[in-house]
């Protein structure tokens, strides 16, 4: 892989008390972290001390596992937490270098609001904003936005694609040097450098211009996580970073080659898209200690909660009527969660897992890659994927917070640095510079730039 | 007025480079302030040093004066600036006591997003969030949200009323002590303390619950600025603070009595709503110095820009065909901007103003009360309105920033404090406590509390 970057990219994927389903019950986790700014300030500063490229927040516009019934819900953590854009705006003040990635859905939002808020975050942070584009995928979310059921997969992606087009047009409303602010002459901006988007499409009609100047990064970095066919095509057209769930190097290599191979069709180069699988690291000073730690957390999962997680990922199927220690029944194909559903069914078949074993297998990382071992063993695995075309970097999912991230920064990062795989200082001023992504040219000033593209080289 | 509070309430109404239309051209203003976090950090900390109750940001979801043509626009400031919720989230980190008021429209938003973001800001700031409810009022805004024209006045207010109802239900989804987070037993919340709003109304269908705990203040403080009949009725039902534009003590007294008089109909008491007219103070060490300073700023208004401001406030009428130094023509009544239009026409008639004189009269404060003089003279005027049933406090609109606020804090605030009219230390921990507003009881736990009301005494 000659055009593979020399340095790993690392994201810190943060949740209230950590990624493990039972993390809030783990004594070293902060159970009430979801609404504590001090908690996130500490975590963000720890990630920055570790020279992470970015901190990343997932999001949904409903209480997680909302549909599972109140009894299950009452045993589940991460139910109430900060909204990511407000939290990251606050964290921009207590950090200097690290990228700030907020997830926002295109399904229940308007492009003007979204373009504006991310541009605002980009200015607050001096060029460190990134948008993780998702299309919402739960009935609970639909019901918070005047609908009875969730929109289907295909129209959601069609809307998402046009959404990105409108957002980038709004970000390009003003050229970088449009604002003169000449107090003497009274000329505030150069009229030739205003471009009114005047977008009229199937889903959106948006005149513009945006009431924020062109973002410091041109566009905030565009992140995606979809692994369905529609998701991969959307990413190939628009994304600069992909977070993905891969269980084995072979799967990771196949995904990597597949997605990178789709870029040329849209006039893009492999380096313009960084592929970062999730990794859920359970760290011990010996392998045995790591395994014991993992077992201790797994033992905290209430069976109702484990089952509920599985039900959600398999697509609203009722598993409670099947024995917990028996095999997974036949799962009907649904429109929702196509890729995650497939992953789980294949995992259960391949390893011949019972329902209980299946939920235990995913309770930590929810379908992401779990690595349990010493810092050296974890660095070995990361290096293996990185050097063999499986990943450009990783999105690190600490099992519990804040401790799980601190351990990674104190023990795994130095090991990666010793191997020359990871930076010891930030290279640039903006997230885009640190990720090695070029700054997009304004689509209204370059005849050669297609309006649909982001991340095009200057 | 026996139930008038003993202490003035003060808000600092902030705009990029100040309120005067030509402020960005004034040498002591920061022309590029709109997108500078350092600028707003300094201003917010100055306001907190002055013990202001709150800082306040107006907002619109389009470039201001968007419809006036590019030539006029190119001579106008405050075109690009931070989005208020992201900015205030960042400012929450660099302040400790001051309230944070963001304007958000009910016309182009969804209650779930809004309830969530303000709850998030309330947790970030330790209970200092406030929402200024507006219904958007420009064609430029409509065109950024898939519409050709702006919705009419009455349906906008009907939607706004239901919007508030949904938002308060979402804030009440969880009782204050719902979250047990008992790591031992594995019970995260008390099931009896979850209340699913399940709202179904004419404009909204929102199931809930909110994915943020009940805000620290119960509800963030609810602010409004509408002065039309619909606006006053909405405020009487829902608002806890009203910002209003009043030119004379007599007008202020009439407005004050009118709005306070409407509260009883909704089972509310006069103290539950603080009325705060805007004041645009031009401060000099002598009256002459203040007048010269004001004249110097007025001289910076470009005629095209002045005319454009007037046109916008009078409701999209084309004034360019009338002589600038002649009288205001007959203005047709429009649905939009009812109250501001009326105010301007009356002002022109009463003082026999030309078009130029009219735009000069409002260029600073846009229809708000302008006071030009020494700190003592300004304090005299404020005291007069406060002691005579015209105001519970004021929303201070500095002509230019940051200097205009610094002068107010250094010279007018000490004068108000000497007179015993204004605090020397913050009384409480939250904005609600500092304003002397009671914490709303959860509507789902008190049979005696009507769901439509906010600010009800415990």
mmCIF file of C-alpha atoms in Angstrom, chain B residues 91-276:
data_model
loop_
_atom_site.group_PDB
_atom_site.id
_atom_site.type_symbol
_atom_site.label_atom_id
_atom_site.label_comp_id
_atom_site.label_asym_id
_atom_site.label_seq_id
_atom_site.Cartn_x
_atom_site.Cartn_y
_atom_site.Cartn_z
ATOM 1 C CA UNK B 91 -18.829 31.398 27.205
ATOM 2 C CA UNK B 92 -20.265 29.222 29.997
ATOM 3 C CA UNK B 93 -16.715 27.970 30.590
ATOM 4 C CA UNK B 94 -15.151 31.415 31.066
ATOM 5 C CA UNK B 95 -17.886 32.853 33.328
ATOM 6 C CA UNK B 96 -19.298 31.706 36.672
ATOM 7 C CA UNK B 97 -22.375 33.703 37.595
ATOM 8 C CA UNK B 98 -23.888 35.510 34.656
ATOM 9 C CA UNK B 99 -27.014 34.258 32.866
ATOM 10 C CA UNK B 100 -26.742 33.163 29.238
ATOM 11 C CA UNK B 101 -29.696 34.114 27.022
ATOM 12 C CA UNK B 102 -29.928 32.717 23.495
ATOM 13 C CA UNK B 103 -32.600 33.683 21.018
ATOM 14 C CA UNK B 104 -34.090 30.755 19.096
ATOM 15 C CA UNK B 105 -37.110 30.913 16.814
ATOM 16 C CA UNK B 106 -40.040 28.527 17.148
ATOM 17 C CA UNK B 107 -40.858 28.913 13.464
ATOM 18 C CA UNK B 108 -38.031 26.886 11.890
ATOM 19 C CA UNK B 109 -37.143 24.573 14.760
ATOM 20 C CA UNK B 110 -38.418 21.431 16.441
ATOM 21 C CA UNK B 111 -39.235 21.341 20.181
ATOM 22 C CA UNK B 112 -37.100 18.247 20.850
ATOM 23 C CA UNK B 113 -33.906 19.877 19.516
ATOM 24 C CA UNK B 114 -34.598 23.100 21.370
ATOM 25 C CA UNK B 115 -35.534 21.518 24.722
ATOM 26 C CA UNK B 116 -32.420 19.385 24.525
ATOM 27 C CA UNK B 117 -29.945 22.131 23.628
ATOM 28 C CA UNK B 118 -31.155 24.505 26.346
ATOM 29 C CA UNK B 119 -31.139 21.695 28.919
ATOM 30 C CA UNK B 120 -27.591 20.908 27.812
ATOM 31 C CA UNK B 121 -26.562 24.577 28.188
ATOM 32 C CA UNK B 122 -28.203 24.662 31.612
ATOM 33 C CA UNK B 123 -25.994 21.748 32.739
ATOM 34 C CA UNK B 124 -22.859 23.189 31.110
ATOM 35 C CA UNK B 125 -23.365 26.484 32.922
ATOM 36 C CA UNK B 126 -24.566 25.192 36.283
ATOM 37 C CA UNK B 127 -28.085 26.604 35.864
ATOM 38 C CA UNK B 128 -27.584 29.833 33.914
ATOM 39 C CA UNK B 129 -29.449 29.178 30.630
ATOM 40 C CA UNK B 130 -32.345 31.240 29.288
ATOM 41 C CA UNK B 131 -34.298 30.981 26.061
ATOM 42 C CA UNK B 132 -35.514 34.099 24.263
ATOM 43 C CA UNK B 133 -38.481 32.830 22.266
ATOM 44 C CA UNK B 134 -39.086 34.578 18.947
ATOM 45 C CA UNK B 135 -41.208 33.768 15.926
ATOM 46 C CA UNK B 136 -39.097 34.556 12.867
ATOM 47 C CA UNK B 137 -40.300 37.467 10.834
ATOM 48 C CA UNK B 138 -38.476 37.836 7.538
ATOM 49 C CA UNK B 139 -38.840 36.493 4.047
ATOM 50 C CA UNK B 140 -35.080 35.930 3.956
ATOM 51 C CA UNK B 141 -35.446 33.424 6.801
ATOM 52 C CA UNK B 142 -38.354 31.630 5.124
ATOM 53 C CA UNK B 143 -36.235 31.220 1.991
ATOM 54 C CA UNK B 144 -33.528 29.424 3.952
ATOM 55 C CA UNK B 145 -36.105 26.853 5.081
ATOM 56 C CA UNK B 146 -37.842 25.614 1.950
ATOM 57 C CA UNK B 147 -40.508 28.337 1.811
ATOM 58 C CA UNK B 148 -41.166 31.235 -0.570
ATOM 59 C CA UNK B 149 -42.840 33.517 1.920
ATOM 60 C CA UNK B 150 -43.043 33.967 5.645
ATOM 61 C CA UNK B 151 -45.886 32.325 7.599
ATOM 62 C CA UNK B 152 -48.522 34.791 8.849
ATOM 63 C CA UNK B 153 -48.489 36.372 12.279
ATOM 64 C CA UNK B 154 -51.381 34.485 13.943
ATOM 65 C CA UNK B 155 -50.386 30.905 12.999
ATOM 66 C CA UNK B 156 -46.771 31.655 14.003
ATOM 67 C CA UNK B 157 -47.941 32.575 17.495
ATOM 68 C CA UNK B 158 -50.264 29.583 17.695
ATOM 69 C CA UNK B 159 -47.336 27.319 16.838
ATOM 70 C CA UNK B 160 -45.145 29.154 19.364
ATOM 71 C CA UNK B 161 -47.621 28.537 22.191
ATOM 72 C CA UNK B 162 -47.803 24.812 21.479
ATOM 73 C CA UNK B 163 -44.016 24.765 21.040
ATOM 74 C CA UNK B 164 -43.546 26.069 24.604
ATOM 75 C CA UNK B 165 -46.018 23.495 25.888
ATOM 76 C CA UNK B 166 -44.051 20.646 24.280
ATOM 77 C CA UNK B 167 -40.702 22.012 25.454
ATOM 78 C CA UNK B 168 -41.787 22.265 29.095
ATOM 79 C CA UNK B 169 -43.242 18.738 28.948
ATOM 80 C CA UNK B 170 -39.899 17.474 27.651
ATOM 81 C CA UNK B 171 -38.025 19.312 30.422
ATOM 82 C CA UNK B 172 -40.348 17.569 32.902
ATOM 83 C CA UNK B 173 -39.731 14.064 31.452
ATOM 84 C CA UNK B 174 -37.639 13.118 34.468
ATOM 85 C CA UNK B 175 -38.238 14.204 38.027
ATOM 86 C CA UNK B 176 -35.378 16.058 39.672
ATOM 87 C CA UNK B 177 -34.353 13.032 41.717
ATOM 88 C CA UNK B 178 -35.143 10.347 39.100
ATOM 89 C CA UNK B 179 -31.547 9.181 38.624
ATOM 90 C CA UNK B 180 -30.329 6.845 41.365
ATOM 91 C CA UNK B 181 -27.310 5.393 39.512
ATOM 92 C CA UNK B 182 -26.983 2.688 42.150
ATOM 93 C CA UNK B 183 -23.901 0.774 41.026
ATOM 94 C CA UNK B 184 -24.541 -2.043 43.526
ATOM 95 C CA UNK B 185 -28.143 -2.900 42.623
ATOM 96 C CA UNK B 186 -27.852 -1.933 38.987
ATOM 97 C CA UNK B 187 -30.841 0.416 39.095
ATOM 98 C CA UNK B 188 -30.062 3.516 37.053
ATOM 99 C CA UNK B 189 -33.292 5.425 37.561
ATOM 100 C CA UNK B 190 -36.495 5.210 39.564
ATOM 101 C CA UNK B 191 -39.212 4.080 37.166
ATOM 102 C CA UNK B 192 -41.897 6.056 38.989
ATOM 103 C CA UNK B 193 -40.024 9.265 38.237
ATOM 104 C CA UNK B 194 -40.050 8.983 34.456
ATOM 105 C CA UNK B 195 -42.957 10.774 32.741
ATOM 106 C CA UNK B 196 -43.294 10.241 29.009
ATOM 107 C CA UNK B 197 -44.794 13.451 27.563
ATOM 108 C CA UNK B 198 -46.518 11.742 24.591
ATOM 109 C CA UNK B 199 -47.681 15.096 23.252
ATOM 110 C CA UNK B 200 -50.159 15.095 20.362
ATOM 111 C CA UNK B 201 -51.314 18.517 19.211
ATOM 112 C CA UNK B 202 -52.153 20.531 16.133
ATOM 113 C CA UNK B 203 -48.557 21.405 15.256
ATOM 114 C CA UNK B 204 -46.489 18.765 17.045
ATOM 115 C CA UNK B 205 -46.509 15.091 17.867
ATOM 116 C CA UNK B 206 -43.650 14.382 20.265
ATOM 117 C CA UNK B 207 -43.386 11.223 22.315
ATOM 118 C CA UNK B 208 -40.313 11.855 24.486
ATOM 119 C CA UNK B 209 -38.831 11.506 27.056
ATOM 120 C CA UNK B 210 -35.969 13.976 26.667
ATOM 121 C CA UNK B 211 -32.462 12.490 26.664
ATOM 122 C CA UNK B 212 -31.260 15.103 29.142
ATOM 123 C CA UNK B 213 -32.180 15.117 32.849
ATOM 124 C CA UNK B 214 -34.495 17.835 34.170
ATOM 125 C CA UNK B 215 -32.567 21.120 33.860
ATOM 126 C CA UNK B 216 -30.813 22.479 36.953
ATOM 127 C CA UNK B 217 -33.230 25.427 36.950
ATOM 128 C CA UNK B 218 -36.233 23.163 36.369
ATOM 129 C CA UNK B 219 -36.779 25.116 33.199
ATOM 130 C CA UNK B 220 -34.228 27.528 31.733
ATOM 131 C CA UNK B 221 -35.605 31.064 32.173
ATOM 132 C CA UNK B 222 -38.109 31.964 29.454
ATOM 133 C CA UNK B 223 -37.619 35.343 27.798
ATOM 134 C CA UNK B 224 -39.706 37.093 25.135
ATOM 135 C CA UNK B 225 -39.686 40.331 23.197
ATOM 136 C CA UNK B 226 -42.984 40.460 21.311
ATOM 137 C CA UNK B 227 -44.995 43.647 21.752
ATOM 138 C CA UNK B 228 -47.906 42.903 19.408
ATOM 139 C CA UNK B 229 -51.232 41.732 20.882
ATOM 140 C CA UNK B 230 -50.340 38.108 20.106
ATOM 141 C CA UNK B 231 -46.868 38.697 21.515
ATOM 142 C CA UNK B 232 -48.158 40.191 24.755
ATOM 143 C CA UNK B 233 -50.645 37.367 25.262
ATOM 144 C CA UNK B 234 -47.998 34.735 24.621
ATOM 145 C CA UNK B 235 -45.714 36.511 27.083
ATOM 146 C CA UNK B 236 -48.437 36.741 29.720
ATOM 147 C CA UNK B 237 -48.937 32.979 29.483
ATOM 148 C CA UNK B 238 -45.331 31.843 29.287
ATOM 149 C CA UNK B 239 -42.611 34.507 29.707
ATOM 150 C CA UNK B 240 -40.570 35.284 32.826
ATOM 151 C CA UNK B 241 -38.632 38.181 31.318
ATOM 152 C CA UNK B 242 -39.770 40.577 28.572
ATOM 153 C CA UNK B 243 -37.405 42.721 26.576
ATOM 154 C CA UNK B 244 -39.306 45.596 25.043
ATOM 155 C CA UNK B 245 -38.682 48.776 23.044
ATOM 156 C CA UNK B 246 -40.173 51.869 24.742
ATOM 157 C CA UNK B 247 -39.293 55.469 23.949
ATOM 158 C CA UNK B 248 -40.873 57.389 26.825
ATOM 159 C CA UNK B 249 -41.740 56.756 30.464
ATOM 160 C CA UNK B 250 -45.445 57.143 29.641
ATOM 161 C CA UNK B 251 -45.228 54.450 26.956
ATOM 162 C CA UNK B 252 -43.176 52.227 29.246
ATOM 163 C CA UNK B 253 -45.705 52.628 32.057
ATOM 164 C CA UNK B 254 -48.593 51.793 29.736
ATOM 165 C CA UNK B 255 -46.824 48.685 28.426
ATOM 166 C CA UNK B 256 -45.821 47.617 31.945
ATOM 167 C CA UNK B 257 -49.364 47.955 33.297
ATOM 168 C CA UNK B 258 -50.867 46.295 30.230
ATOM 169 C CA UNK B 259 -48.657 43.184 30.317
ATOM 170 C CA UNK B 260 -48.630 42.774 34.098
ATOM 171 C CA UNK B 261 -52.399 43.129 33.994
ATOM 172 C CA UNK B 262 -52.718 40.178 31.651
ATOM 173 C CA UNK B 263 -51.014 37.751 34.051
ATOM 174 C CA UNK B 264 -53.929 37.149 36.426
ATOM 175 C CA UNK B 265 -55.980 35.643 33.597
ATOM 176 C CA UNK B 266 -53.398 32.835 33.451
ATOM 177 C CA UNK B 267 -53.125 32.415 37.218
ATOM 178 C CA UNK B 268 -49.828 34.232 37.468
ATOM 179 C CA UNK B 269 -48.510 36.979 39.738
ATOM 180 C CA UNK B 270 -46.853 40.258 38.653
ATOM 181 C CA UNK B 271 -43.492 39.261 40.175
ATOM 182 C CA UNK B 272 -43.289 36.196 37.946
ATOM 183 C CA UNK B 273 -42.590 38.396 34.919
ATOM 184 C CA UNK B 274 -39.750 40.951 34.789
ATOM 185 C CA UNK B 275 -40.214 43.750 32.261
ATOM 186 C CA UNK B 276 -36.929 45.093 30.900
#
